[in-house]
Amino acid sequence: MSAVTATAEEPVERTQKTRDVPAFLRGRRHGLTLGALVALATTAYSVLGLVKFSAFKASVFDLVIFDQAVRGYARFGPPTAPSVGMFYNQGMDFVQPADHFSPILAVLAPLYWVYNDPRTLIVAQAALLSLAAVPVWHYTRRRLGPVPAHLVAAAYLVSWPVAQAAGFDFHEVAFVPLLGAIMIERADAGKIRYAVLAALGILLVKEDMGLLVAGFGVYLFLTRRRLEGTGFVLLGVGALLLIRGVVMPLIGSGGEGFHWAYGSRGATLGEVALSIVRDPFGTVWQMVSPEVKVDTLAFLLWPMLLAALLSPLVLVAVPLLVERFLADRPQWWGTDFQYNAFVVAILVLAAVDGVHRLTGWVRRRSPEKARALGGHWAFAVCVIGLTLVPRFALGNLVESSFYTEEPAVAAAREAVAKVPDGVVVEAANNVGPALSARTTVLLWGPQAHGAPWIVADVARWTFPFGGPEVQQQRVDEALRTGYVKVYDRDGYVVLNRP
């Protein structure tokens, strides 16, 4: 009897377990899917950066700058960046926050206790950029549902501004998509305290991040959260003036005009603001001229099908775009570098909010169309993002040539091996990252710094020279002043001064 009972109950028990397992997975499938997306993106971004590092395509400016600063924090010392300090004639003890105010880099210091190498920053950046998909997903889920949220998260992860940032060394911008998305998502969820904490973190990323926080305050004010909006505006503007005008000069910034990029409009923030008020039409024209600025705006907005323009949240990105497009530096205007990653998560969330608002308008006329609108839009922007992958940095991952080493890479490795540990070395821009973990790297340039070791490249143009012929002249000059050549192959030259 007992045997019969056990046999009868056994299939029932197995059936119950079978039902429980799918229920368990169903309850967590969205989290697992999002986690898989984040992990896959982190891996892709890491591979992108690490392959470039291995192929000597990383650079002293800017990977070594941040590596030196984080290493200083990791040793419980000042975040000195001698590479940038000597470049600007500020000395070996120049601290990185005096160059760009980024004390948030200190949170990466514990990673250097595990692996003391610039590649740690490349992987950390990959993870930070990817994790922004989490608040993007939560914000989108509340407005459009979980499935569209996965599609929008994927669209963010393959977006070209994120790819360009991941494919170019390491930069402080790695923190901004995550913190910016948290600030917006938490405020939207009614958790204003967490939004304030995220805003405070943003202010520690770079000296101009007060513009982003103030822009968010304007958005809150215009959406009838006037008290909170006013607070964010005052916090952002106050931090901008305090950090740029007081803190950075106190810690050793290069003085008046250091890193100033608005000479055509004035010498101070006040003069620039006054020039905008006096000439609003000229300001608008400067925002769209030359044509590269229009191209950048188009690439920022149309992958989301211009939906960001339907939301007041787009105002959060406006101050940072104005800051870039009114500057005198053409490298800030285009799509080649990391600058667009400062606003990409904001524009994605603005687009989601814009579609949500559009859905509300459509619902009044056709409820059936309204239910499908969000999902169709999310699918479309995900597809658009994927079609843009080959055009930007992520496209390298599917090119076999990206993983094929150039013949000169072997010579570069041999040149690096000639430099002993613990020395000061002037290194070509693409060579410095391979030396930064075990030496003090200065950027090799037209101005001699008297370092006992030099690793030069005379076969290829390297920043900040005007051309290879000038680089050869610099090597010849060093040889005339007492340096001895200890290595010379494929354009890589190692010099030592006995």
Coordinates of C-alpha atoms in Angstrom, one line a residue:
M1 CA 0.0 0.0 0.0
S2 CA 2.8 2.4 0.9
A3 CA 4.6 1.5 -2.2
V4 CA 1.6 2.2 -4.3
T5 CA 1.0 5.5 -2.6
A6 CA 4.6 6.5 -3.0
T7 CA 4.5 5.7 -6.7
A8 CA 1.3 7.6 -7.1
E9 CA 2.6 10.6 -5.3
E10 CA 6.0 10.8 -7.0
P11 CA 4.7 12.1 -10.4
V12 CA 2.6 14.6 -8.5
E13 CA 5.6 15.9 -6.7
R14 CA 7.6 16.1 -9.9
T15 CA 4.8 17.9 -11.6
Q16 CA 4.6 20.4 -8.7
K17 CA 8.4 21.0 -9.0
T18 CA 8.1 21.5 -12.7
R19 CA 5.5 24.1 -12.2
D20 CA 7.5 25.9 -9.5
V21 CA 10.7 26.2 -11.6
P22 CA 9.1 28.0 -14.5
A23 CA 7.3 30.2 -12.0
F24 CA 10.6 31.0 -10.3
L25 CA 12.2 31.9 -13.7
R26 CA 9.1 33.8 -14.8
G27 CA 9.4 36.0 -11.8
R28 CA 13.0 36.8 -12.5
R29 CA 13.3 36.6 -16.2
H30 CA 13.3 40.4 -16.7
G31 CA 16.2 40.7 -14.3
L32 CA 18.1 37.9 -15.9
T33 CA 17.6 39.3 -19.3
L34 CA 18.8 42.8 -18.2
G35 CA 21.7 41.2 -16.4
A36 CA 22.7 39.3 -19.5
L37 CA 22.5 42.5 -21.6
V38 CA 24.7 44.4 -19.2
A39 CA 27.2 41.5 -19.0
L40 CA 27.4 41.2 -22.7
A41 CA 27.9 44.9 -23.2
T42 CA 30.6 45.0 -20.5
T43 CA 32.4 42.2 -22.2
A44 CA 32.2 43.9 -25.6
Y45 CA 33.4 47.3 -24.3
S46 CA 36.2 45.6 -22.4
V47 CA 37.4 43.7 -25.4
L48 CA 37.3 46.9 -27.5
G49 CA 39.5 48.8 -25.1
L50 CA 41.8 45.9 -24.2
V51 CA 42.6 45.0 -27.8
K52 CA 43.4 48.6 -28.6
F53 CA 45.6 48.7 -25.5
S54 CA 47.5 45.5 -26.6
A55 CA 47.9 46.9 -30.1
F56 CA 49.5 50.2 -28.8
K57 CA 46.5 52.2 -29.8
A58 CA 45.8 53.6 -26.3
S59 CA 47.4 56.9 -25.4
V60 CA 49.2 58.9 -22.7
F61 CA 46.5 61.6 -23.2
D62 CA 44.2 60.5 -21.6
L63 CA 44.6 56.9 -20.3
V64 CA 47.9 57.5 -18.5
I65 CA 46.6 60.8 -16.9
F66 CA 43.8 58.9 -15.2
D67 CA 45.9 55.9 -14.4
Q68 CA 48.4 58.1 -12.5
A69 CA 45.7 59.9 -10.6
V70 CA 43.9 56.7 -9.5
R71 CA 47.2 55.1 -8.6
G72 CA 47.8 58.1 -6.3
Y73 CA 44.5 57.6 -4.6
A74 CA 45.2 53.8 -4.3
R75 CA 48.4 54.6 -2.4
F76 CA 46.5 57.0 -0.1
G77 CA 48.4 59.9 -1.5
P78 CA 47.7 62.9 -3.7
P79 CA 46.3 62.1 -7.2
T80 CA 49.3 63.5 -9.0
A81 CA 49.4 63.4 -12.8
P82 CA 53.0 64.3 -13.8
S83 CA 52.2 63.5 -17.5
V84 CA 49.7 66.4 -17.7
G85 CA 51.6 68.6 -15.2
M86 CA 54.8 68.6 -17.2
F87 CA 52.9 69.1 -20.5
Y88 CA 51.4 72.3 -19.1
N89 CA 54.6 73.3 -17.3
Q90 CA 53.0 72.9 -13.9
G91 CA 55.5 70.4 -12.5
M92 CA 55.6 66.8 -11.5
D93 CA 53.4 67.3 -8.4
F94 CA 50.5 68.6 -10.4
V95 CA 47.3 67.0 -9.2
Q96 CA 44.7 65.7 -11.6
P97 CA 41.7 67.6 -10.1
A98 CA 43.4 70.8 -10.9
D99 CA 43.3 69.8 -14.6
H100 CA 39.7 68.5 -14.6
F101 CA 37.9 68.3 -11.3
S102 CA 37.3 64.5 -11.0
P103 CA 37.6 63.4 -7.4
I104 CA 35.1 60.7 -8.1
L105 CA 38.0 58.7 -9.5
A106 CA 38.9 57.8 -5.9
V107 CA 36.1 55.2 -5.9
L108 CA 38.2 53.2 -8.4
A109 CA 41.2 53.1 -6.2
P110 CA 40.3 49.8 -4.5
L111 CA 40.4 48.1 -7.9
Y112 CA 44.1 49.0 -8.1
W113 CA 44.7 47.0 -4.9
V114 CA 43.6 44.0 -7.0
Y115 CA 45.3 44.8 -10.3
N116 CA 47.6 47.8 -10.5
D117 CA 47.4 48.5 -14.2
P118 CA 45.8 51.0 -16.7
R119 CA 43.7 48.1 -18.1
T120 CA 41.8 48.1 -14.8
L121 CA 40.4 51.5 -15.9
I122 CA 39.3 50.1 -19.3
V123 CA 37.3 47.3 -17.7
A124 CA 35.9 49.6 -15.0
Q125 CA 34.7 52.1 -17.7
A126 CA 33.1 49.2 -19.6
A127 CA 31.1 48.2 -16.5
L128 CA 30.1 51.8 -15.6
L129 CA 28.8 52.5 -19.1
S130 CA 26.9 49.2 -19.2
L131 CA 25.3 49.6 -15.8
A132 CA 23.5 52.8 -16.9
A133 CA 21.1 50.4 -18.8
V134 CA 19.7 49.4 -15.4
P135 CA 18.1 52.8 -14.5
V136 CA 17.2 53.2 -18.2
W137 CA 15.3 49.9 -18.0
H138 CA 13.4 50.8 -14.8
Y139 CA 12.4 54.3 -16.2
T140 CA 11.2 52.7 -19.4
R141 CA 9.3 49.9 -17.8
R142 CA 7.2 52.4 -15.8
R143 CA 6.2 54.1 -19.0
L144 CA 6.2 51.5 -21.8
G145 CA 6.3 48.1 -20.1
P146 CA 9.1 45.5 -19.5
V147 CA 9.6 44.2 -23.0
P148 CA 10.0 47.7 -24.6
A149 CA 12.3 48.4 -21.6
H150 CA 14.6 45.6 -22.7
L151 CA 14.7 46.9 -26.3
V152 CA 15.4 50.5 -25.1
A153 CA 18.2 49.2 -22.8
A154 CA 19.7 47.3 -25.7
A155 CA 19.4 50.5 -27.9
Y156 CA 21.3 52.4 -25.2
L157 CA 24.0 49.7 -24.9
V158 CA 24.7 49.7 -28.7
S159 CA 24.4 53.5 -29.1
W160 CA 27.3 55.1 -30.8
P161 CA 28.1 57.7 -28.1
V162 CA 28.7 54.9 -25.6
A163 CA 30.8 52.9 -28.2
Q164 CA 32.9 56.0 -28.9
A165 CA 33.6 56.5 -25.2
A166 CA 34.4 52.8 -24.6
G167 CA 36.7 52.8 -27.6
F168 CA 38.9 55.7 -26.6
D169 CA 41.1 55.1 -23.5
F170 CA 39.4 56.0 -20.2
H171 CA 37.6 59.2 -19.3
E172 CA 35.6 60.6 -16.4
V173 CA 32.5 60.5 -18.6
A174 CA 32.2 56.8 -17.7
F175 CA 30.3 57.8 -14.5
V176 CA 27.9 60.2 -16.1
P177 CA 25.4 58.0 -18.0
L178 CA 24.9 55.9 -14.8
L179 CA 24.7 58.7 -12.4
G180 CA 22.6 60.9 -14.7
A181 CA 20.1 58.0 -15.4
I182 CA 19.9 57.3 -11.7
M183 CA 19.2 61.0 -10.9
I184 CA 16.4 61.1 -13.4
E185 CA 14.9 57.7 -12.7
R186 CA 14.9 58.1 -8.9
A187 CA 13.3 61.6 -9.1
D188 CA 10.7 60.1 -11.5
A189 CA 10.0 57.4 -8.9
G190 CA 9.5 60.0 -6.2
K191 CA 12.8 59.1 -4.4
I192 CA 14.2 62.6 -4.5
R193 CA 16.9 61.8 -1.8
Y194 CA 18.5 59.3 -4.1
A195 CA 18.3 61.8 -7.0
V196 CA 20.1 64.3 -4.9
L197 CA 22.9 61.8 -4.0
A198 CA 23.3 61.0 -7.7
A199 CA 23.5 64.7 -8.5
L200 CA 26.2 65.2 -5.8
G201 CA 28.1 62.3 -7.4
I202 CA 27.8 64.0 -10.8
L203 CA 29.3 67.2 -9.5
L204 CA 32.4 65.2 -8.5
V205 CA 32.9 63.9 -12.1
K206 CA 34.0 67.1 -13.8
E207 CA 34.1 70.9 -13.1
D208 CA 31.3 71.6 -15.6
M209 CA 28.8 69.0 -14.4
G210 CA 26.9 71.8 -12.6
L211 CA 25.4 72.5 -16.0
L212 CA 23.8 69.1 -16.1
V213 CA 22.5 69.3 -12.6
A214 CA 21.1 72.8 -13.3
G215 CA 19.5 71.6 -16.5
F216 CA 17.7 68.9 -14.5
G217 CA 16.5 71.6 -12.1
V218 CA 15.0 73.5 -15.0
Y219 CA 13.2 70.4 -16.1
L220 CA 11.8 69.8 -12.6
F221 CA 10.7 73.4 -12.4
L222 CA 8.9 73.3 -15.7
T223 CA 7.1 70.1 -14.8
R224 CA 5.6 71.8 -11.7
R225 CA 8.2 70.5 -9.1
R226 CA 9.3 74.1 -8.5
L227 CA 10.8 73.8 -5.1
E228 CA 12.9 70.8 -6.0
G229 CA 13.8 72.3 -9.4
T230 CA 15.0 75.5 -7.8
G231 CA 17.1 73.5 -5.4
F232 CA 18.8 71.6 -8.2
V233 CA 19.4 74.8 -10.2
L234 CA 21.0 76.5 -7.2
L235 CA 23.1 73.4 -6.5
G236 CA 24.3 73.1 -10.1
V237 CA 25.1 76.8 -10.6
G238 CA 26.7 77.1 -7.2
A239 CA 28.9 74.1 -7.7
L240 CA 30.0 75.3 -11.1
L241 CA 31.1 78.7 -9.8
L242 CA 32.6 77.3 -6.6
I243 CA 34.6 74.5 -8.3
R244 CA 35.8 76.5 -11.3
G245 CA 36.4 79.8 -9.5
V246 CA 37.6 78.8 -6.1
V247 CA 38.5 75.1 -5.6
M248 CA 40.5 74.4 -8.7
P249 CA 42.7 77.5 -8.4
L250 CA 43.3 76.6 -4.7
I251 CA 44.6 73.1 -5.6
G252 CA 46.9 74.3 -8.4
S253 CA 44.9 74.9 -11.6
G254 CA 47.0 76.7 -14.2
G255 CA 45.6 80.1 -13.5
E256 CA 43.2 82.4 -15.4
G257 CA 42.3 81.0 -18.8
F258 CA 43.5 77.5 -18.1
H259 CA 41.6 75.2 -20.4
W260 CA 39.4 78.2 -21.5
A261 CA 37.8 77.5 -24.8
Y262 CA 35.6 80.5 -25.4
G263 CA 38.1 83.3 -26.4
S264 CA 35.8 84.5 -29.2
R265 CA 33.1 85.3 -26.6
G266 CA 34.9 86.5 -23.6
A267 CA 37.4 85.6 -20.9
T268 CA 35.0 84.6 -18.1
L269 CA 31.7 82.8 -17.6
G270 CA 30.0 86.1 -17.0
E271 CA 31.3 87.6 -20.3
V272 CA 30.2 84.5 -22.2
A273 CA 26.7 84.7 -20.7
L274 CA 26.5 88.4 -21.5
S275 CA 27.5 87.8 -25.1
I276 CA 24.7 85.2 -25.4
V277 CA 22.2 87.7 -24.1
R278 CA 23.4 90.5 -26.4
D279 CA 23.5 88.3 -29.5
P280 CA 20.9 85.5 -29.3
F281 CA 20.6 85.1 -33.0
G282 CA 24.4 84.8 -33.5
T283 CA 24.4 82.3 -30.7
V284 CA 21.8 80.1 -32.4
W285 CA 23.7 80.4 -35.7
Q286 CA 26.9 79.3 -33.9
M287 CA 25.1 76.3 -32.5
V288 CA 24.5 75.0 -36.0
S289 CA 27.6 76.2 -37.8
P290 CA 29.8 74.7 -39.1
E291 CA 27.7 71.8 -40.5
V292 CA 29.5 69.2 -38.3
K293 CA 27.4 70.4 -35.4
V294 CA 24.2 69.7 -37.3
D295 CA 25.4 66.3 -38.1
T296 CA 26.2 65.6 -34.5
L297 CA 22.7 66.8 -33.4
A298 CA 21.1 64.6 -36.0
F299 CA 23.1 61.5 -34.9
L300 CA 22.1 62.2 -31.3
L301 CA 18.4 62.6 -32.0
W302 CA 17.3 60.6 -35.0
P303 CA 18.4 57.1 -33.7
M304 CA 15.6 57.6 -31.1
L305 CA 13.3 58.8 -34.0
L306 CA 13.4 62.4 -32.7
A307 CA 11.1 61.4 -29.8
A308 CA 13.3 63.2 -27.3
L309 CA 12.0 66.5 -28.8
L310 CA 8.6 65.6 -27.4
S311 CA 9.8 65.7 -23.8
P312 CA 10.9 68.6 -21.6
L313 CA 13.5 66.2 -20.2
V314 CA 15.6 67.0 -23.3
L315 CA 16.3 70.3 -21.6
V316 CA 18.7 68.5 -19.2
A317 CA 21.1 67.9 -22.1
V318 CA 20.9 71.4 -23.6
P319 CA 23.5 73.2 -21.3
L320 CA 26.2 70.6 -22.1
L321 CA 25.5 70.8 -25.8
V322 CA 25.6 74.6 -25.7
E323 CA 28.9 74.4 -23.8
R324 CA 30.4 72.3 -26.5
F325 CA 29.1 73.9 -29.6
L326 CA 29.9 77.5 -28.5
A327 CA 33.5 76.5 -27.8
D328 CA 36.5 77.2 -30.0
R329 CA 37.6 73.6 -30.2
P330 CA 36.5 71.6 -33.2
Q331 CA 37.2 68.3 -31.5
W332 CA 34.2 69.0 -29.2
W333 CA 31.7 69.4 -32.1
G334 CA 31.8 66.0 -33.8
T335 CA 31.1 62.3 -33.1
D336 CA 34.7 61.0 -32.9
F337 CA 35.4 61.2 -29.2
Q338 CA 33.8 60.6 -25.8
Y339 CA 31.9 63.9 -25.4
N340 CA 28.5 62.7 -26.6
A341 CA 28.4 60.1 -23.9
F342 CA 27.7 62.9 -21.4
V343 CA 24.2 63.3 -22.8
V344 CA 23.3 59.9 -24.4
A345 CA 21.4 58.4 -21.4
I346 CA 19.5 61.7 -20.9
L347 CA 18.4 61.8 -24.5
V348 CA 17.3 58.1 -24.4
L349 CA 15.2 58.8 -21.3
A350 CA 13.8 61.9 -22.9
A351 CA 12.8 59.9 -25.9
V352 CA 11.1 57.3 -23.7
D353 CA 9.2 60.1 -22.0
G354 CA 8.4 61.7 -25.3
V355 CA 6.9 58.4 -26.6
H356 CA 4.9 58.0 -23.4
R357 CA 3.4 61.5 -23.9
L358 CA 2.7 60.7 -27.6
T359 CA 0.9 57.5 -26.5
G360 CA -1.3 59.6 -24.2
W361 CA -2.3 61.8 -27.1
V362 CA -2.9 58.9 -29.4
R363 CA -5.0 57.1 -26.8
R364 CA -7.6 59.8 -26.9
R365 CA -8.3 58.9 -30.6
S366 CA -7.4 55.3 -30.9
P367 CA -6.7 53.2 -27.7
E368 CA -5.7 50.2 -29.8
K369 CA -2.9 52.1 -31.7
A370 CA -1.8 53.6 -28.4
R371 CA -1.2 50.2 -26.8
A372 CA 1.1 49.1 -29.7
L373 CA 2.9 52.4 -30.2
G374 CA 5.5 52.0 -27.4
G375 CA 6.5 48.5 -28.4
H376 CA 6.8 49.4 -32.0
W377 CA 8.9 52.4 -31.3
A378 CA 11.2 50.5 -28.9
F379 CA 11.8 47.8 -31.5
A380 CA 12.5 50.4 -34.2
V381 CA 15.1 52.3 -32.1
C382 CA 16.8 49.0 -31.2
V383 CA 17.1 48.1 -34.8
I384 CA 18.4 51.5 -35.7
G385 CA 21.0 51.3 -33.0
L386 CA 22.2 47.9 -34.4
T387 CA 22.4 49.3 -37.9
L388 CA 24.7 52.1 -36.7
V389 CA 27.1 49.7 -35.0
P390 CA 29.4 49.1 -38.1
R391 CA 29.9 52.9 -38.5
F392 CA 31.3 53.5 -35.0
A393 CA 33.7 51.9 -32.6
L394 CA 31.8 48.7 -31.8
G395 CA 31.9 47.8 -35.4
N396 CA 35.6 47.0 -34.9
L397 CA 34.7 43.9 -32.9
V398 CA 33.4 42.1 -36.0
E399 CA 36.3 43.0 -38.2
S400 CA 39.1 40.4 -38.3
S401 CA 41.7 43.1 -39.0
F402 CA 41.0 44.6 -35.6
Y403 CA 42.6 41.6 -33.9
T404 CA 45.5 41.3 -36.4
E405 CA 48.6 42.9 -35.0
E406 CA 50.6 45.3 -37.2
P407 CA 54.3 44.3 -37.7
A408 CA 55.5 47.4 -35.7
V409 CA 53.7 46.2 -32.5
A410 CA 56.4 43.6 -31.9
A411 CA 59.0 46.4 -32.1
A412 CA 57.0 48.6 -29.7
R413 CA 56.9 45.7 -27.1
E414 CA 60.7 45.3 -27.5
A415 CA 61.2 49.0 -27.0
V416 CA 59.1 49.1 -23.9
A417 CA 61.0 46.1 -22.5
K418 CA 64.2 48.1 -22.7
V419 CA 63.0 50.6 -20.1
P420 CA 63.7 49.5 -16.5
D421 CA 61.1 49.7 -13.7
G422 CA 60.8 52.7 -11.5
V423 CA 62.3 55.3 -13.8
V424 CA 60.9 58.5 -15.3
V425 CA 60.4 58.1 -19.1
E426 CA 59.3 60.4 -21.8
A427 CA 57.1 58.1 -24.0
A428 CA 55.4 58.6 -27.3
N429 CA 51.7 59.0 -26.9
N430 CA 50.8 55.5 -28.0
V431 CA 53.6 53.8 -26.0
G432 CA 53.1 55.4 -22.6
P433 CA 50.2 53.3 -21.5
A434 CA 52.3 50.1 -21.7
L435 CA 54.8 51.7 -19.3
S436 CA 52.5 53.5 -16.9
A437 CA 52.1 50.6 -14.4
R438 CA 55.8 50.4 -13.6
T439 CA 57.4 53.8 -14.5
T440 CA 56.5 57.5 -14.2
V441 CA 55.4 58.4 -17.8
L442 CA 55.7 61.8 -19.3
L443 CA 54.4 62.6 -22.7
W444 CA 57.2 62.8 -25.3
G445 CA 56.8 66.0 -27.2
P446 CA 58.7 68.9 -28.8
Q447 CA 59.6 70.2 -25.4
A448 CA 62.3 68.2 -23.6
H449 CA 61.8 67.4 -19.9
G450 CA 65.2 65.9 -19.2
A451 CA 63.9 62.4 -18.3
P452 CA 66.6 59.7 -18.2
W453 CA 64.7 57.5 -20.6
I454 CA 62.9 58.3 -23.9
V455 CA 60.8 56.0 -26.0
A456 CA 60.3 57.8 -29.3
D457 CA 58.4 56.9 -32.5
V458 CA 59.8 58.5 -35.7
A459 CA 57.9 56.5 -38.3
R460 CA 54.3 57.5 -37.5
W461 CA 52.8 60.8 -36.5
T462 CA 52.2 61.0 -32.8
F463 CA 50.5 63.7 -30.7
P464 CA 51.6 66.5 -30.0
F465 CA 54.1 66.8 -32.8
G466 CA 53.3 68.4 -36.2
G467 CA 54.7 65.4 -38.2
P468 CA 57.3 62.6 -38.2
E469 CA 60.0 64.8 -39.5
V470 CA 59.8 66.9 -36.3
Q471 CA 59.8 63.8 -34.2
Q472 CA 63.1 62.7 -35.9
Q473 CA 64.5 66.2 -35.2
R474 CA 63.6 65.7 -31.5
V475 CA 65.5 62.4 -31.4
D476 CA 68.6 63.9 -33.1
E477 CA 68.6 66.8 -30.6
A478 CA 68.5 64.3 -27.7
L479 CA 71.5 62.4 -29.2
R480 CA 73.4 65.7 -29.4
T481 CA 72.8 66.5 -25.8
G482 CA 74.1 63.2 -24.3
Y483 CA 71.5 60.6 -24.8
V484 CA 72.6 57.1 -26.1
K485 CA 70.5 55.0 -28.5
V486 CA 69.8 51.6 -26.9
Y487 CA 67.1 50.4 -29.4
D488 CA 66.0 51.2 -32.9
R489 CA 63.6 49.2 -34.9
D490 CA 60.5 49.9 -37.1
G491 CA 60.6 53.6 -36.1
Y492 CA 60.7 53.0 -32.3
V493 CA 63.8 54.4 -30.7
V494 CA 64.8 54.1 -27.1
L495 CA 67.3 56.6 -25.7
N496 CA 69.0 56.7 -22.3
R497 CA 71.1 59.4 -20.7
P498 CA 73.9 57.7 -18.7

